[in-house]
Coordinates of C-alpha atoms in Angstrom, one line a residue:
X1 CA -8.8 -4.1 4.5
X2 CA -5.9 -2.0 2.6
X3 CA -2.8 -2.0 4.9
X4 CA 1.0 -2.4 4.9
X5 CA 2.7 -5.8 4.8
X6 CA 6.4 -5.5 5.9
X7 CA 9.1 -7.1 3.6
X8 CA 12.9 -6.6 3.5
X9 CA 15.7 -7.6 5.6
X10 CA 16.2 -6.9 9.2
X11 CA 16.6 -3.2 9.8
X12 CA 15.8 -2.6 6.2
X13 CA 12.1 -2.2 6.0
X14 CA 10.2 -2.1 2.7
X15 CA 6.4 -2.4 2.6
X16 CA 3.8 -3.6 0.3
X17 CA 0.4 -2.2 0.3
X18 CA -1.9 -5.0 0.0
X19 CA -5.6 -5.8 0.1
X20 CA -6.2 -8.4 2.8
X21 CA -8.8 -9.9 5.0
X22 CA -8.9 -8.0 8.2
X23 CA -8.4 -10.9 10.6
X24 CA -5.4 -12.2 8.9
X25 CA -1.8 -11.8 10.0
X26 CA 0.1 -8.8 8.9
X27 CA 2.3 -10.8 6.3
X28 CA -0.6 -13.3 5.6
X29 CA -1.8 -14.3 2.2
X30 CA -3.1 -11.1 0.6
X31 CA -5.8 -10.8 -2.1
X32 CA -3.9 -8.2 -4.2
X33 CA -0.8 -6.1 -3.9
X34 CA -1.8 -2.4 -4.8
X35 CA 1.5 -0.6 -4.2
X36 CA 4.6 -0.3 -2.5
X37 CA 6.2 2.2 0.2
X38 CA 10.0 2.4 0.9
X39 CA 10.7 4.7 3.8
X40 CA 14.5 4.3 3.4
X41 CA 14.8 6.6 0.3
X42 CA 15.0 10.4 0.7
X43 CA 12.2 11.3 0.1
X44 CA 10.3 8.2 0.8
X45 CA 9.0 6.4 -2.3
X46 CA 5.5 5.4 -2.7
X47 CA 4.1 3.8 -5.8
X48 CA 0.3 3.1 -5.9
X49 CA -2.3 1.6 -8.2
X50 CA -4.9 4.2 -7.7
X51 CA -7.5 2.7 -9.9
X52 CA -7.2 -0.7 -8.0
X53 CA -7.3 1.2 -4.6
X54 CA -10.5 3.0 -5.8
X55 CA -12.0 -0.3 -6.9
X56 CA -11.3 -2.0 -3.6
X57 CA -12.5 1.0 -1.4
X58 CA -15.8 1.2 -3.7
X59 CA -16.4 -2.5 -2.7
X60 CA -16.1 -1.9 0.9
X61 CA -12.4 -2.2 1.8
X62 CA -11.2 0.1 4.5
X63 CA -7.8 2.1 4.4
X64 CA -5.6 1.6 7.4
X65 CA -4.6 5.0 9.1
X66 CA -0.9 4.8 7.7
X67 CA -2.1 3.9 4.1
X68 CA -4.7 6.8 4.3
X69 CA -1.8 9.1 5.1
X70 CA 0.2 7.7 2.3
X71 CA -2.5 8.2 -0.2
X72 CA -3.1 11.9 0.9
X73 CA 0.7 12.7 0.7
X74 CA 1.6 11.0 -2.6
X75 CA 1.3 13.2 -5.6
X76 CA -1.3 12.5 -8.1
X77 CA 0.1 10.7 -11.3
X78 CA 0.3 13.2 -14.2
X79 CA -2.1 12.1 -17.1
X80 CA -0.8 12.7 -20.7
X81 CA -3.3 14.4 -22.9
X82 CA -4.6 12.1 -25.7
X83 CA -3.1 12.9 -29.0

């Protein structure tokens, strides 16, 4: 499953977007970190490794509801043309 893991100090949330087994605890040992989400910036900052997310979803990983919304809302990265 791909979901959020909370990090950061008390009342200062910052999240990692992680690939983790579904039965593990929210902040349990993850397989891979595939992004970060910081809701405290204006606007909220989302950094994603889209290629790794596509790899894991291709291998059967499910997205949590919140991560699915973050993926839809995050702008696609600009690809520079090959020179």
